[in-house]
Amino acid sequence: MPEITRRRALGALAGAAAALTVAGTAAAAVRPEPAATAPSAFDEVYQGRRIHGAPSHGGGHHGGGHGSGYAVRIDGEELHVMQNADDTWISVVNHYEPLATPRAVARAAVLELQGAELVPLAVA
């Protein structure tokens, strides 16, 4: 009976790892991506401020890509929002605090503004 050497053991381990990688890649390729659902529209008064959000067809003021196709307004002023790759949302007011929905982002912005007016974002 042949003796198992370190070289044979490492070769078998590398082969098994490669087989698992190929199998995992094939399974991921067959599995369909979940369909992303667009956030629902909202229009409410929160903490005395009117917040409104709805899908937009203009692609935001960046002309697509970054605009996320969703518009949020606080007291009529646009709150620039962006959707992250993990489906969380951020705004210019709370850029480092990703939240689950544009409504949550609008509410967080109202709290952060503490009564101050939302100043329009200047785009160069």
Backbone as JSON Lines, residues from 0, in Angstrom:
{"i":0,"aa":"M","n":[0.85,-1.18,0.0],"ca":[0.0,0.0,0.0],"c":[0.89,1.24,0.0]}
{"i":1,"aa":"P","n":[0.65,2.18,-0.96],"ca":[1.51,3.36,-1.03],"c":[1.3,4.27,0.17]}
{"i":2,"aa":"E","n":[2.36,4.87,0.56],"ca":[2.34,5.78,1.71],"c":[1.88,7.17,1.26]}
{"i":3,"aa":"I","n":[1.05,7.83,2.07],"ca":[0.57,9.17,1.73],"c":[1.65,10.17,2.11]}
{"i":4,"aa":"T","n":[2.07,10.94,1.12],"ca":[3.1,11.94,1.36],"c":[2.43,13.31,1.51]}
{"i":5,"aa":"R","n":[3.2,14.22,2.01],"ca":[2.7,15.59,2.16],"c":[2.3,16.16,0.8]}
{"i":6,"aa":"R","n":[3.08,15.87,-0.23],"ca":[2.8,16.36,-1.59],"c":[1.46,15.83,-2.1]}
{"i":7,"aa":"R","n":[1.2,14.53,-1.89],"ca":[-0.08,13.95,-2.34],"c":[-1.25,14.52,-1.55]}
{"i":8,"aa":"A","n":[-1.07,14.72,-0.26],"ca":[-2.15,15.26,0.57],"c":[-2.49,16.69,0.13]}
{"i":9,"aa":"L","n":[-1.46,17.52,-0.12],"ca":[-1.71,18.89,-0.57],"c":[-2.34,18.91,-1.96]}
{"i":10,"aa":"G","n":[-1.91,17.99,-2.84],"ca":[-2.5,17.89,-4.18],"c":[-3.97,17.53,-4.12]}
{"i":11,"aa":"A","n":[-4.3,16.56,-3.24],"ca":[-5.71,16.16,-3.09],"c":[-6.54,17.3,-2.51]}
{"i":12,"aa":"L","n":[-5.99,18.02,-1.56],"ca":[-6.69,19.15,-0.95],"c":[-6.93,20.26,-1.98]}
{"i":13,"aa":"A","n":[-5.92,20.56,-2.81],"ca":[-6.07,21.58,-3.85],"c":[-7.11,21.16,-4.88]}
{"i":14,"aa":"G","n":[-7.12,19.9,-5.24],"ca":[-8.12,19.39,-6.2],"c":[-9.53,19.49,-5.64]}
{"i":15,"aa":"A","n":[-9.7,19.16,-4.38],"ca":[-11.02,19.24,-3.75],"c":[-11.5,20.69,-3.67]}
{"i":16,"aa":"A","n":[-10.58,21.6,-3.34],"ca":[-10.94,23.02,-3.27],"c":[-11.34,23.55,-4.64]}
{"i":17,"aa":"A","n":[-10.63,23.15,-5.67],"ca":[-10.96,23.58,-7.04],"c":[-12.32,23.04,-7.45]}
{"i":18,"aa":"A","n":[-12.61,21.8,-7.12],"ca":[-13.9,21.21,-7.47],"c":[-15.05,21.93,-6.76]}
{"i":19,"aa":"L","n":[-14.85,22.28,-5.51],"ca":[-15.89,23.02,-4.77],"c":[-16.1,24.41,-5.35]}
{"i":20,"aa":"T","n":[-15.02,25.05,-5.76],"ca":[-15.12,26.38,-6.37],"c":[-15.91,26.32,-7.67]}
{"i":21,"aa":"V","n":[-15.61,25.35,-8.51],"ca":[-16.32,25.21,-9.78],"c":[-17.79,24.9,-9.52]}
{"i":22,"aa":"A","n":[-18.08,24.02,-8.57],"ca":[-19.46,23.67,-8.27],"c":[-20.23,24.88,-7.73]}
{"i":23,"aa":"G","n":[-19.59,25.66,-6.87],"ca":[-20.24,26.85,-6.33],"c":[-20.5,27.91,-7.39]}
{"i":24,"aa":"T","n":[-19.56,28.09,-8.32],"ca":[-19.72,29.05,-9.4],"c":[-20.84,28.61,-10.33]}
{"i":25,"aa":"A","n":[-20.91,27.32,-10.63],"ca":[-21.98,26.82,-11.49],"c":[-23.35,26.99,-10.83]}
{"i":26,"aa":"A","n":[-23.44,26.74,-9.54],"ca":[-24.7,26.9,-8.84],"c":[-25.13,28.35,-8.81]}
{"i":27,"aa":"A","n":[-24.19,29.26,-8.63],"ca":[-24.52,30.69,-8.62],"c":[-24.97,31.16,-9.99]}
{"i":28,"aa":"A","n":[-24.4,30.59,-11.05],"ca":[-24.78,30.99,-12.4],"c":[-26.19,30.53,-12.73]}
{"i":29,"aa":"V","n":[-26.63,29.41,-12.17],"ca":[-27.96,28.88,-12.44],"c":[-29.01,29.62,-11.62]}
{"i":30,"aa":"R","n":[-28.66,30.03,-10.41],"ca":[-29.61,30.69,-9.51],"c":[-29.94,32.08,-10.03]}
{"i":31,"aa":"P","n":[-31.23,32.4,-10.26],"ca":[-31.57,33.74,-10.76],"c":[-31.43,34.79,-9.66]}
{"i":32,"aa":"E","n":[-31.1,36.0,-10.08],"ca":[-31.0,37.11,-9.15],"c":[-32.42,37.49,-8.69]}
{"i":33,"aa":"P","n":[-32.59,37.85,-7.42],"ca":[-33.92,38.28,-6.98],"c":[-34.29,39.59,-7.68]}
{"i":34,"aa":"A","n":[-35.56,39.71,-8.03],"ca":[-36.03,40.92,-8.69],"c":[-36.1,42.06,-7.68]}
{"i":35,"aa":"A","n":[-35.47,43.17,-8.03],"ca":[-35.48,44.33,-7.14],"c":[-36.83,45.02,-7.25]}
{"i":36,"aa":"T","n":[-37.41,45.32,-6.12],"ca":[-38.69,46.02,-6.12],"c":[-38.44,47.48,-5.85]}
{"i":37,"aa":"A","n":[-39.11,48.31,-6.6],"ca":[-38.97,49.75,-6.42],"c":[-39.65,50.16,-5.12]}
{"i":38,"aa":"P","n":[-39.05,51.09,-4.38],"ca":[-39.69,51.56,-3.16],"c":[-41.01,52.24,-3.48]}
{"i":39,"aa":"S","n":[-41.95,52.11,-2.58],"ca":[-43.26,52.73,-2.81],"c":[-43.19,54.23,-2.54]}
{"i":40,"aa":"A","n":[-44.11,54.94,-3.14],"ca":[-44.19,56.4,-2.97],"c":[-44.72,56.71,-1.57]}
{"i":41,"aa":"F","n":[-44.37,57.88,-1.07],"ca":[-44.88,58.33,0.22],"c":[-45.07,59.84,0.19]}
{"i":42,"aa":"D","n":[-45.97,60.31,1.02],"ca":[-46.24,61.74,1.15],"c":[-46.82,61.93,2.54]}
{"i":43,"aa":"E","n":[-46.05,62.54,3.43],"ca":[-46.5,62.67,4.82],"c":[-45.86,63.88,5.48]}
{"i":44,"aa":"V","n":[-46.39,64.23,6.63],"ca":[-45.78,65.27,7.47],"c":[-45.08,64.53,8.6]}
{"i":45,"aa":"Y","n":[-43.77,64.77,8.71],"ca":[-42.95,64.12,9.73],"c":[-42.22,65.2,10.52]}
{"i":46,"aa":"Q","n":[-42.44,65.22,11.81],"ca":[-41.81,66.21,12.69],"c":[-42.06,67.64,12.2]}
{"i":47,"aa":"G","n":[-43.26,67.87,11.66],"ca":[-43.63,69.19,11.18],"c":[-43.1,69.53,9.79]}
{"i":48,"aa":"R","n":[-42.43,68.6,9.13],"ca":[-41.89,68.84,7.79],"c":[-42.61,67.94,6.8]}
{"i":49,"aa":"R","n":[-42.91,68.46,5.62],"ca":[-43.56,67.65,4.59],"c":[-42.5,66.89,3.82]}
{"i":50,"aa":"I","n":[-42.58,65.57,3.85],"ca":[-41.65,64.75,3.09],"c":[-42.43,63.99,2.03]}
{"i":51,"aa":"H","n":[-41.84,63.9,0.86],"ca":[-42.5,63.26,-0.28],"c":[-41.45,62.49,-1.06]}
{"i":52,"aa":"G","n":[-41.8,61.29,-1.46],"ca":[-40.89,60.49,-2.28],"c":[-41.66,59.68,-3.29]}
{"i":53,"aa":"A","n":[-41.11,59.57,-4.48],"ca":[-41.75,58.8,-5.55],"c":[-40.72,58.46,-6.62]}
{"i":54,"aa":"P","n":[-41.0,57.41,-7.37],"ca":[-40.11,57.1,-8.49],"c":[-40.06,58.29,-9.45]}
{"i":55,"aa":"S","n":[-38.89,58.56,-9.99],"ca":[-38.75,59.64,-10.97],"c":[-38.29,59.03,-12.28]}
{"i":56,"aa":"H","n":[-38.65,59.66,-13.35],"ca":[-38.3,59.12,-14.66],"c":[-37.12,59.85,-15.27]}
{"i":57,"aa":"G","n":[-36.69,60.94,-14.63],"ca":[-35.59,61.71,-15.19],"c":[-34.23,61.19,-14.82]}
{"i":58,"aa":"G","n":[-34.13,60.24,-13.9],"ca":[-32.83,59.7,-13.5],"c":[-32.06,60.63,-12.58]}
{"i":59,"aa":"G","n":[-32.74,61.57,-11.92],"ca":[-32.05,62.48,-11.0],"c":[-31.33,63.57,-11.76]}
{"i":60,"aa":"H","n":[-30.68,64.5,-11.04],"ca":[-30.04,65.61,-11.72],"c":[-28.65,65.27,-12.25]}
{"i":61,"aa":"H","n":[-28.22,64.03,-12.1],"ca":[-26.95,63.61,-12.71],"c":[-27.18,63.0,-14.08]}
{"i":62,"aa":"G","n":[-28.44,62.9,-14.5],"ca":[-28.72,62.35,-15.82],"c":[-28.63,60.84,-15.87]}
{"i":63,"aa":"G","n":[-28.93,60.15,-14.8],"ca":[-28.9,58.69,-14.79],"c":[-27.87,58.18,-13.81]}
{"i":64,"aa":"G","n":[-27.67,56.89,-13.79],"ca":[-26.65,56.26,-12.96],"c":[-26.81,56.57,-11.49]}
{"i":65,"aa":"H","n":[-26.28,57.7,-11.07],"ca":[-26.26,58.06,-9.66],"c":[-27.63,58.45,-9.11]}
{"i":66,"aa":"G","n":[-28.53,58.93,-9.98],"ca":[-29.79,59.48,-9.54],"c":[-30.77,58.48,-8.97]}
{"i":67,"aa":"S","n":[-30.61,57.22,-9.25],"ca":[-31.37,56.11,-8.72],"c":[-32.8,56.04,-9.19]}
{"i":68,"aa":"G","n":[-33.3,57.01,-9.95],"ca":[-34.67,56.95,-10.43],"c":[-35.7,57.14,-9.35]}
{"i":69,"aa":"Y","n":[-35.32,57.76,-8.24],"ca":[-36.24,58.01,-7.14],"c":[-35.98,59.41,-6.62]}
{"i":70,"aa":"A","n":[-37.04,60.19,-6.44],"ca":[-36.91,61.57,-5.99],"c":[-37.52,61.73,-4.6]}
{"i":71,"aa":"V","n":[-36.81,62.43,-3.73],"ca":[-37.29,62.73,-2.38],"c":[-37.24,64.24,-2.18]}
{"i":72,"aa":"R","n":[-38.28,64.78,-1.58],"ca":[-38.34,66.21,-1.3],"c":[-38.71,66.44,0.17]}
{"i":73,"aa":"I","n":[-38.09,67.47,0.73],"ca":[-38.42,67.92,2.08],"c":[-38.89,69.35,1.94]}
{"i":74,"aa":"D","n":[-40.13,69.62,2.3],"ca":[-40.74,70.95,2.16],"c":[-40.53,71.49,0.74]}
{"i":75,"aa":"G","n":[-40.64,70.62,-0.26],"ca":[-40.53,71.03,-1.65],"c":[-39.12,71.08,-2.21]}
{"i":76,"aa":"E","n":[-38.11,71.01,-1.38],"ca":[-36.71,71.03,-1.84],"c":[-36.21,69.61,-2.04]}
{"i":77,"aa":"E","n":[-35.48,69.38,-3.13],"ca":[-34.98,68.04,-3.41],"c":[-33.9,67.62,-2.42]}
{"i":78,"aa":"L","n":[-34.07,66.42,-1.88],"ca":[-33.04,65.77,-1.07],"c":[-32.41,64.73,-1.98]}
{"i":79,"aa":"H","n":[-31.15,64.94,-2.33],"ca":[-30.47,64.01,-3.24],"c":[-30.28,62.68,-2.53]}
{"i":80,"aa":"V","n":[-30.86,61.61,-3.08],"ca":[-30.73,60.27,-2.51],"c":[-30.07,59.35,-3.52]}
{"i":81,"aa":"M","n":[-29.41,58.34,-3.0],"ca":[-28.73,57.35,-3.84],"c":[-28.98,55.97,-3.26]}
{"i":82,"aa":"Q","n":[-29.12,55.0,-4.13],"ca":[-29.26,53.61,-3.7],"c":[-27.92,52.93,-3.82]}
{"i":83,"aa":"N","n":[-27.49,52.26,-2.75],"ca":[-26.23,51.53,-2.73],"c":[-26.39,50.16,-3.39]}
{"i":84,"aa":"A","n":[-25.3,49.52,-3.65],"ca":[-25.32,48.19,-4.28],"c":[-26.02,47.15,-3.41]}
{"i":85,"aa":"D","n":[-26.02,47.35,-2.09],"ca":[-26.68,46.39,-1.2],"c":[-28.14,46.75,-0.95]}
{"i":86,"aa":"D","n":[-28.72,47.62,-1.79],"ca":[-30.12,48.07,-1.73],"c":[-30.44,48.97,-0.56]}
{"i":87,"aa":"T","n":[-29.43,49.45,0.18],"ca":[-29.68,50.46,1.19],"c":[-29.67,51.82,0.51]}
{"i":88,"aa":"W","n":[-30.12,52.84,1.23],"ca":[-30.24,54.19,0.67],"c":[-29.48,55.18,1.54]}
{"i":89,"aa":"I","n":[-28.91,56.2,0.9],"ca":[-28.23,57.29,1.61],"c":[-28.64,58.61,0.96]}
{"i":90,"aa":"S","n":[-28.35,59.7,1.67],"ca":[-28.6,61.03,1.11],"c":[-27.4,61.91,1.4]}
{"i":91,"aa":"V","n":[-27.43,63.13,0.87],"ca":[-26.32,64.05,1.13],"c":[-26.31,64.48,2.59]}
{"i":92,"aa":"V","n":[-27.43,64.39,3.28],"ca":[-27.49,64.79,4.68],"c":[-26.95,63.7,5.59]}
{"i":93,"aa":"N","n":[-27.27,62.46,5.29],"ca":[-26.8,61.35,6.12],"c":[-26.07,60.33,5.25]}
{"i":94,"aa":"H","n":[-25.0,60.78,4.63],"ca":[-24.25,60.0,3.65],"c":[-23.62,58.74,4.25]}
{"i":95,"aa":"Y","n":[-23.27,58.76,5.51],"ca":[-22.58,57.62,6.12],"c":[-23.51,56.78,6.99]}
{"i":96,"aa":"E","n":[-24.81,56.95,6.79],"ca":[-25.8,56.19,7.56],"c":[-26.77,55.52,6.6]}
{"i":97,"aa":"P","n":[-26.41,54.38,6.0],"ca":[-27.32,53.72,5.06],"c":[-28.58,53.23,5.76]}
{"i":98,"aa":"L","n":[-29.71,53.45,5.1],"ca":[-31.0,53.05,5.66],"c":[-31.76,52.21,4.64]}
{"i":99,"aa":"A","n":[-32.82,51.55,5.09],"ca":[-33.51,50.57,4.27],"c":[-34.36,51.15,3.15]}
{"i":100,"aa":"T","n":[-34.93,52.33,3.34],"ca":[-35.86,52.89,2.36],"c":[-35.63,54.39,2.19]}
{"i":101,"aa":"P","n":[-36.09,54.94,1.07],"ca":[-36.02,56.4,0.91],"c":[-36.83,57.14,1.98]}
{"i":102,"aa":"R","n":[-37.94,56.57,2.43],"ca":[-38.73,57.2,3.5],"c":[-37.9,57.31,4.77]}
{"i":103,"aa":"A","n":[-37.17,56.25,5.11],"ca":[-36.32,56.27,6.3],"c":[-35.22,57.3,6.16]}
{"i":104,"aa":"V","n":[-34.68,57.44,4.94],"ca":[-33.64,58.44,4.67],"c":[-34.21,59.85,4.84]}
{"i":105,"aa":"A","n":[-35.41,60.08,4.32],"ca":[-36.05,61.4,4.45],"c":[-36.3,61.73,5.92]}
{"i":106,"aa":"R","n":[-36.79,60.78,6.67],"ca":[-37.06,61.02,8.1],"c":[-35.75,61.3,8.85]}
{"i":107,"aa":"A","n":[-34.7,60.54,8.54],"ca":[-33.4,60.77,9.19],"c":[-32.86,62.15,8.85]}
{"i":108,"aa":"A","n":[-33.07,62.59,7.6],"ca":[-32.61,63.91,7.19],"c":[-33.37,65.0,7.95]}
{"i":109,"aa":"V","n":[-34.67,64.82,8.13],"ca":[-35.46,65.79,8.9],"c":[-34.91,65.9,10.32]}
{"i":110,"aa":"L","n":[-34.62,64.78,10.94],"ca":[-34.06,64.8,12.3],"c":[-32.71,65.49,12.33]}
{"i":111,"aa":"E","n":[-31.87,65.21,11.34],"ca":[-30.52,65.79,11.28],"c":[-30.58,67.29,11.03]}
{"i":112,"aa":"L","n":[-31.53,67.73,10.22],"ca":[-31.64,69.17,9.91],"c":[-32.05,69.99,11.13]}
{"i":113,"aa":"Q","n":[-32.74,69.38,12.08],"ca":[-33.14,70.06,13.32],"c":[-33.84,71.4,13.05]}
{"i":114,"aa":"G","n":[-34.73,71.41,12.05],"ca":[-35.48,72.62,11.75],"c":[-34.84,73.51,10.7]}
{"i":115,"aa":"A","n":[-33.59,73.28,10.36],"ca":[-32.92,74.09,9.33],"c":[-33.51,73.77,7.97]}
{"i":116,"aa":"E","n":[-33.41,74.73,7.05],"ca":[-33.89,74.5,5.69],"c":[-32.92,73.62,4.92]}
{"i":117,"aa":"L","n":[-33.46,72.85,4.01],"ca":[-32.64,72.04,3.13],"c":[-32.16,72.93,1.99]}
{"i":118,"aa":"V","n":[-30.87,73.05,1.83],"ca":[-30.29,73.89,0.79],"c":[-30.11,73.04,-0.46]}
{"i":119,"aa":"P","n":[-30.53,73.53,-1.63],"ca":[-30.38,72.74,-2.85],"c":[-28.92,72.38,-3.11]}
{"i":120,"aa":"L","n":[-28.72,71.17,-3.63],"ca":[-27.37,70.68,-3.94],"c":[-26.91,71.3,-5.24]}
{"i":121,"aa":"A","n":[-25.77,71.98,-5.2],"ca":[-25.21,72.59,-6.4],"c":[-24.39,71.56,-7.15]}
{"i":122,"aa":"V","n":[-24.72,71.36,-8.41],"ca":[-24.03,70.37,-9.24],"c":[-23.25,71.12,-10.31]}
{"i":123,"aa":"A","n":[-21.96,70.83,-10.37],"ca":[-21.1,71.52,-11.35],"c":[-21.2,70.89,-12.71]}
